[in-house]
């Protein structure tokens, strides 16, 4: 397919590379143009403006947060004004339910199609085409996107025709991951303060009842204390925590665990942890227990 790709950060650069590898004709745009260089060498065309990335069958946006997506989608120079009629905007970023609803309305008003397709998996999974895609939108539009999803994902899950439902699923998933980070942080603070080896402990967990990718990935990161460079930066994790709380407030669904984790993020950021991986907040349980794992890295 002829596709534009906007947002070449940790996730977008790997996704765009896989689109090229799978034979799609890819035009890339990034706010910081130098980040497109490696993809140009792999065969991408570089767009000087957002509008130049909107000339194909579809354009994928993979940007940090709501305000980044708003600045790229709306306004005269944005996606909504420049995408061809019946072309598809695929929003892969983790954004609010409210913004996804706004984009669905704007694209419908312009005769364009809109699919929300946020992804699960960290940058290594994006580079290895192992993402899980959660997609929602008009069935014909999602069908048309499948060759793109199959280029960077290992499996696509469809959540009906209301795009914002896919965003809610994504936010609920990150809430679950953050709950695992908190629970692992607490359990590992307990055993490590008693002198047990954290790697052996994670190996035990993930070989028995907790044999799941999320425990393997985050158990490993926490045992290694490997929070830099950030695969998923703490401010982005905090953004998802706030977004799930906003969605829950609208639906009147209390999420007491998410409220606890909100304060974990606030503590991590207040102490200078913005450049760390979001999983670094796991160490706050150890700090509460008098361990000083983060002390060297934080104020
Ligand atoms: N990292 C993960 O593990 C992961 C996994 C699943 C989903 N996600 C979600 O995927 C999205 C991207 O994450 P990421 O880790 O790739 O983030 P990232 O490395 O920080 O990249 C963010 C991208 O957004 C662009 N951007 C930020 N603010 C902008 C603005 N105001 N205007 C235009 N462009 C702007 C950046 O451009 P510059 O290069 O110019 O800064 C960059 O291309 C986020 O919504 C995140 O929550 C991340």
Coordinates of C-alpha atoms and ligand atoms in Angstrom, one line a residue:
X1 CA 0.0 0.0 0.0
X2 CA 1.0 3.6 -0.3
X3 CA 1.1 4.8 3.3
X4 CA 2.3 7.8 5.3
X5 CA 3.9 7.4 8.7
X6 CA 4.0 10.2 11.2
X7 CA 6.0 9.9 14.4
X8 CA 9.4 8.2 14.4
X9 CA 10.0 7.8 18.1
X10 CA 10.9 4.5 19.9
X11 CA 7.9 2.8 18.5
X12 CA 7.3 4.5 15.2
X13 CA 10.8 4.0 13.8
X14 CA 10.5 0.2 14.2
X15 CA 6.9 0.1 12.8
X16 CA 7.8 2.2 9.8
X17 CA 10.9 0.0 9.1
X18 CA 8.7 -3.1 9.0
X19 CA 6.2 -1.5 6.6
X20 CA 9.1 -0.8 4.2
X21 CA 10.4 -4.4 4.7
X22 CA 7.0 -5.7 3.7
X23 CA 7.0 -3.9 0.5
X24 CA 4.7 -0.9 1.2
X25 CA 5.5 2.4 -0.3
X26 CA 6.2 4.5 2.8
X27 CA 6.5 8.3 3.2
X28 CA 7.6 9.3 6.7
X29 CA 7.3 12.6 8.6
X30 CA 8.8 13.4 12.0
X31 CA 8.8 16.8 13.9
X32 CA 12.6 16.3 14.3
X33 CA 13.5 15.6 10.7
X34 CA 16.9 14.0 11.4
X35 CA 15.1 10.9 12.9
X36 CA 13.9 10.0 9.4
X37 CA 17.5 9.4 8.1
X38 CA 17.8 5.7 8.9
X39 CA 14.4 5.0 7.3
X40 CA 15.3 7.0 4.1
X41 CA 18.3 4.7 3.8
X42 CA 16.0 1.7 4.0
X43 CA 13.8 3.1 1.2
X44 CA 11.3 5.6 2.7
X45 CA 10.5 8.9 1.2
X46 CA 10.8 11.8 3.6
X47 CA 8.0 14.3 3.8
X48 CA 8.8 17.9 4.6
X49 CA 5.3 18.6 5.9
X50 CA 2.5 16.5 7.5
X51 CA 0.4 17.1 4.3
X52 CA 3.0 15.4 2.2
X53 CA 2.6 12.2 4.2
X54 CA -1.2 12.2 3.6
X55 CA -1.2 11.5 -0.2
X56 CA -1.6 7.7 -0.1
X57 CA -4.2 5.1 0.8
X58 CA -3.6 5.5 4.5
X59 CA -1.6 7.5 7.0
X60 CA -0.5 6.1 10.4
X61 CA 0.2 8.4 13.3
X62 CA 2.3 7.2 16.2
X63 CA 2.9 10.2 18.5
X64 CA 3.6 10.8 22.1
X65 CA 0.3 12.0 23.5
X66 CA -3.0 13.9 22.9
X67 CA -1.4 17.2 22.4
X68 CA 1.1 15.9 19.8
X69 CA -1.8 14.1 17.9
X70 CA -4.0 17.2 18.0
X71 CA -1.2 19.4 16.6
X72 CA -0.6 16.9 13.7
X73 CA -4.3 16.1 12.9
X74 CA -6.1 19.4 13.2
X75 CA -5.5 22.8 11.6
X76 CA -5.0 23.7 7.9
X77 CA -1.7 21.8 7.7
X78 CA -3.0 18.8 9.5
X79 CA -4.0 15.2 8.6
X80 CA -7.8 15.9 8.6
X81 CA -7.5 18.8 6.1
X82 CA -5.1 17.0 3.7
X83 CA -5.9 13.3 3.6
X84 CA -7.7 12.2 0.5
X85 CA -11.4 11.3 0.6
X86 CA -12.0 7.7 1.6
X87 CA -8.3 7.4 2.6
X88 CA -7.8 6.1 6.2
X89 CA -6.2 7.7 9.2
X90 CA -4.9 4.9 11.5
X91 CA -4.2 6.3 15.0
X92 CA -1.7 4.0 16.7
X93 CA -0.8 6.3 19.6
X94 CA -2.1 5.7 23.1
X95 CA -4.4 8.6 23.5
X96 CA -7.6 9.5 25.3
X97 CA -11.0 8.1 24.5
X98 CA -12.3 11.7 24.1
X99 CA -9.7 12.6 21.4
X100 CA -10.3 9.4 19.5
X101 CA -14.0 10.3 19.4
X102 CA -13.2 13.8 18.2
X103 CA -11.0 12.5 15.4
X104 CA -13.7 10.0 14.3
X105 CA -16.2 12.8 13.9
X106 CA -13.7 15.1 12.1
X107 CA -12.7 12.4 9.6
X108 CA -16.3 11.4 9.0
X109 CA -17.2 15.0 8.3
X110 CA -14.4 15.1 5.7
X111 CA -15.4 11.9 4.0
X112 CA -12.3 10.1 5.3
X113 CA -12.1 6.9 7.2
X114 CA -10.7 6.5 10.7
X115 CA -9.4 3.4 12.5
X116 CA -8.0 3.4 16.1
X117 CA -5.3 0.8 16.3
X118 CA -3.1 1.2 19.4
X119 CA -0.6 -1.5 20.0
X120 CA 0.8 -3.6 22.8
X121 CA 4.5 -4.4 23.0
X122 CA 7.6 -2.4 23.7
X123 CA 10.1 -1.0 21.1
X124 CA 11.9 -4.3 20.7
X125 CA 8.5 -5.9 19.7
X126 CA 7.9 -3.0 17.3
X127 CA 11.3 -3.6 15.6
X128 CA 10.7 -7.4 15.5
X129 CA 7.1 -7.1 14.0
X130 CA 5.7 -8.7 17.2
X131 CA 3.2 -6.1 18.3
X132 CA -0.3 -6.9 19.2
X133 CA -2.7 -4.6 17.4
X134 CA -6.1 -3.7 19.0
X135 CA -8.2 -2.2 16.2
X136 CA -11.7 -0.7 16.0
X137 CA -13.5 1.1 13.2
X138 CA -15.8 0.5 10.2
X139 CA -15.3 -3.2 9.2
X140 CA -14.3 -2.4 5.6
X141 CA -11.7 0.2 6.9
X142 CA -10.2 -2.3 9.4
X143 CA -10.1 -4.9 6.6
X144 CA -8.2 -2.5 4.4
X145 CA -5.7 -1.9 7.1
X146 CA -4.8 -5.6 7.7
X147 CA -1.8 -5.7 5.4
X148 CA -0.3 -2.8 7.4
X149 CA -1.1 -4.3 10.8
X150 CA 0.4 -7.7 9.6
X151 CA 3.6 -5.9 8.7
X152 CA 4.4 -4.8 12.3
X153 CA 2.1 -7.0 14.4
X154 CA 2.0 -10.7 15.2
X155 CA -1.8 -10.6 15.7
X156 CA -4.7 -8.1 15.4
X157 CA -7.7 -8.1 17.7
X158 CA -10.8 -6.4 16.5
X159 CA -13.0 -4.5 18.9
X160 CA -16.0 -3.5 16.8
X161 CA -16.8 -0.5 14.8
X162 CA -16.5 2.3 17.4
X163 CA -12.8 3.4 17.2
X164 CA -12.6 4.8 20.7
X165 CA -13.3 1.3 22.1
X166 CA -9.9 0.2 21.0
X167 CA -8.4 3.2 22.9
X168 CA -10.2 2.1 26.0
X169 CA -8.9 -1.4 25.6
X170 CA -5.4 -0.1 25.3
X171 CA -5.7 2.1 28.4
X172 CA -7.2 -0.7 30.4
X173 CA -4.2 -2.9 29.3
X174 CA -1.7 -0.4 30.4
X175 CA -3.5 0.0 33.7
X176 CA -3.1 -3.8 34.1
X177 CA 0.6 -3.6 33.3
X178 CA 1.2 -0.8 35.7
X179 CA -0.6 -2.9 38.4
X180 CA 1.8 -5.8 37.7
X181 CA 4.7 -3.4 38.0
X182 CA 3.4 -2.2 41.4
X183 CA 2.7 -5.8 42.6
X184 CA 6.1 -7.1 41.5
X185 CA 7.8 -4.1 43.1
X186 CA 6.2 -4.8 46.4
X187 CA 6.8 -8.6 46.3
X188 CA 10.4 -8.2 45.2
X189 CA 11.0 -5.6 47.9
X190 CA 9.8 -8.2 50.4
X191 CA 12.0 -11.0 49.2
X192 CA 15.1 -9.0 48.4
X193 CA 15.1 -7.3 51.8
X194 CA 15.2 -10.8 53.3
X195 CA 18.3 -11.4 51.2
X196 CA 16.8 -13.5 48.5
X197 CA 18.1 -13.2 44.9
X198 CA 15.6 -11.3 42.7
X199 CA 16.6 -13.0 39.5
X200 CA 16.1 -16.5 41.0
X201 CA 12.8 -15.2 42.4
X202 CA 11.6 -14.0 39.0
X203 CA 12.8 -17.2 37.4
X204 CA 10.6 -19.1 39.8
X205 CA 7.6 -16.9 39.2
X206 CA 7.7 -17.1 35.5
X207 CA 8.4 -20.8 35.4
X208 CA 5.3 -21.6 37.4
X209 CA 2.0 -19.7 38.0
X210 CA 3.2 -16.4 36.4
X211 CA 4.3 -17.7 33.1
X212 CA 3.3 -14.7 31.1
X213 CA 5.1 -12.1 28.9
X214 CA 4.2 -9.3 31.2
X215 CA 5.9 -10.9 34.3
X216 CA 8.9 -12.0 32.2
X217 CA 9.5 -8.5 30.7
X218 CA 8.9 -6.5 33.8
X219 CA 10.2 -9.0 36.3
X220 CA 13.4 -9.0 34.3
X221 CA 13.7 -5.2 34.1
X222 CA 13.0 -4.9 37.8
X223 CA 15.5 -7.6 38.8
X224 CA 18.1 -6.1 36.5
X225 CA 17.3 -2.5 37.7
X226 CA 17.5 -1.6 34.1
X227 CA 15.5 1.6 33.8
X228 CA 17.8 3.4 31.3
X229 CA 17.5 3.9 28.4
X230 CA 13.8 4.0 28.8
X231 CA 11.9 1.8 26.4
X232 CA 8.7 3.4 27.6
X233 CA 9.4 6.7 29.4
X234 CA 7.8 7.4 32.8
X235 CA 6.0 10.6 31.6
X236 CA 4.2 8.5 28.9
X237 CA 3.3 5.9 31.5
X238 CA 1.9 8.6 33.7
X239 CA 0.0 10.0 30.8
X240 CA -1.7 6.6 30.3
X241 CA -2.5 6.4 34.0
X242 CA -4.2 9.8 33.9
X243 CA -6.1 8.8 30.7
X244 CA -7.5 5.6 32.2
X245 CA -8.6 7.6 35.3
X246 CA -10.3 10.1 33.1
X247 CA -12.1 7.4 31.1
X248 CA -13.1 5.7 34.4
X249 CA -14.4 8.9 35.9
X250 CA -16.6 9.5 32.8
X251 CA -18.0 6.0 33.1
X252 CA -18.2 6.2 36.9
X253 CA -15.9 3.2 37.5
X254 CA -13.7 3.6 40.5
X255 CA -10.1 2.3 39.9
X256 CA -8.5 2.4 43.4
X257 CA -5.3 0.7 42.1
X258 CA -4.9 3.3 39.4
X259 CA -5.2 6.1 42.0
X260 CA -2.4 4.5 44.0
X261 CA -0.3 4.2 40.9
X262 CA -1.0 7.9 40.1
X263 CA 0.9 8.8 43.2
X264 CA 3.7 6.4 42.5
X265 CA 4.3 8.2 39.2
X266 CA 4.0 11.6 40.8
X267 CA 6.7 10.5 43.4
X268 CA 9.0 9.2 40.7
X269 CA 8.7 12.4 38.6
X270 CA 9.0 14.7 41.6
X271 CA 12.3 13.0 42.4
X272 CA 13.7 13.6 38.9
X273 CA 12.8 10.2 37.2
X274 CA 11.4 11.6 33.9
X275 CA 14.1 10.0 31.8
X276 CA 13.7 6.5 33.4
X277 CA 11.5 3.7 32.1
X278 CA 8.0 3.7 33.7
X279 CA 8.8 0.4 35.5
X280 CA 11.2 2.4 37.7
X281 CA 8.3 3.2 40.0
X282 CA 8.5 -0.4 41.1
X283 CA 11.5 0.7 43.2
X284 CA 9.4 3.0 45.4
X285 CA 8.2 0.0 47.3
X286 CA 11.8 -1.0 48.1
X287 CA 12.5 2.7 49.1
X288 CA 9.5 2.6 51.5
X289 CA 11.2 -0.5 53.0
X290 CA 14.4 1.4 53.6
X291 CA 16.2 0.1 50.6
X292 CA 18.0 2.7 48.5
X293 CA 17.9 1.3 44.9
X294 CA 17.0 4.6 43.2
X295 CA 19.0 6.9 45.5
X296 CA 21.9 7.1 43.1
X297 CA 19.7 8.1 40.2
X298 CA 17.2 10.3 41.8
X299 CA 17.2 13.4 44.0
Ligands
LIG1 N1 7.4 2.8 24.1 C1 6.5 1.8 24.3 O1 6.8 0.8 24.9 C2 5.1 1.9 23.8 C3 4.3 0.8 23.7 C4 3.0 0.9 23.2 C5 2.4 2.1 22.9 N2 3.2 3.2 23.1 C6 2.6 4.5 22.8 O2 3.1 4.9 21.5 C7 3.2 6.3 21.4 C8 4.6 6.6 21.0 O3 5.5 6.2 22.0 P1 7.1 6.2 21.9 O4 7.6 5.3 23.0 O5 7.5 5.9 20.5 O6 7.4 7.7 22.2 P2 8.7 8.6 21.8 O7 9.8 7.7 21.6 O8 8.7 9.6 22.9 O9 8.2 9.3 20.4 C9 7.2 10.3 20.4 C10 7.0 10.8 19.0 O10 6.0 11.8 19.1 C11 6.6 13.0 18.4 N3 6.0 14.2 19.1 C12 6.0 14.4 20.4 N4 5.4 15.6 20.6 C13 5.1 16.1 19.4 C14 4.4 17.3 19.0 N5 3.9 18.2 19.8 N6 4.2 17.5 17.6 C15 4.7 16.6 16.7 N7 5.3 15.4 17.1 C16 5.5 15.2 18.4 C17 8.1 12.8 18.6 O11 8.7 13.7 17.7 P3 10.3 14.2 18.0 O12 11.1 13.1 17.5 O13 10.4 15.4 17.2 O14 10.4 14.4 19.5 C18 8.2 11.4 18.3 O15 8.1 11.1 16.9 C19 2.7 6.9 22.7 O16 1.4 7.2 22.6 C20 3.0 5.7 23.7 O17 2.1 5.8 24.8 C21 4.5 3.2 23.5

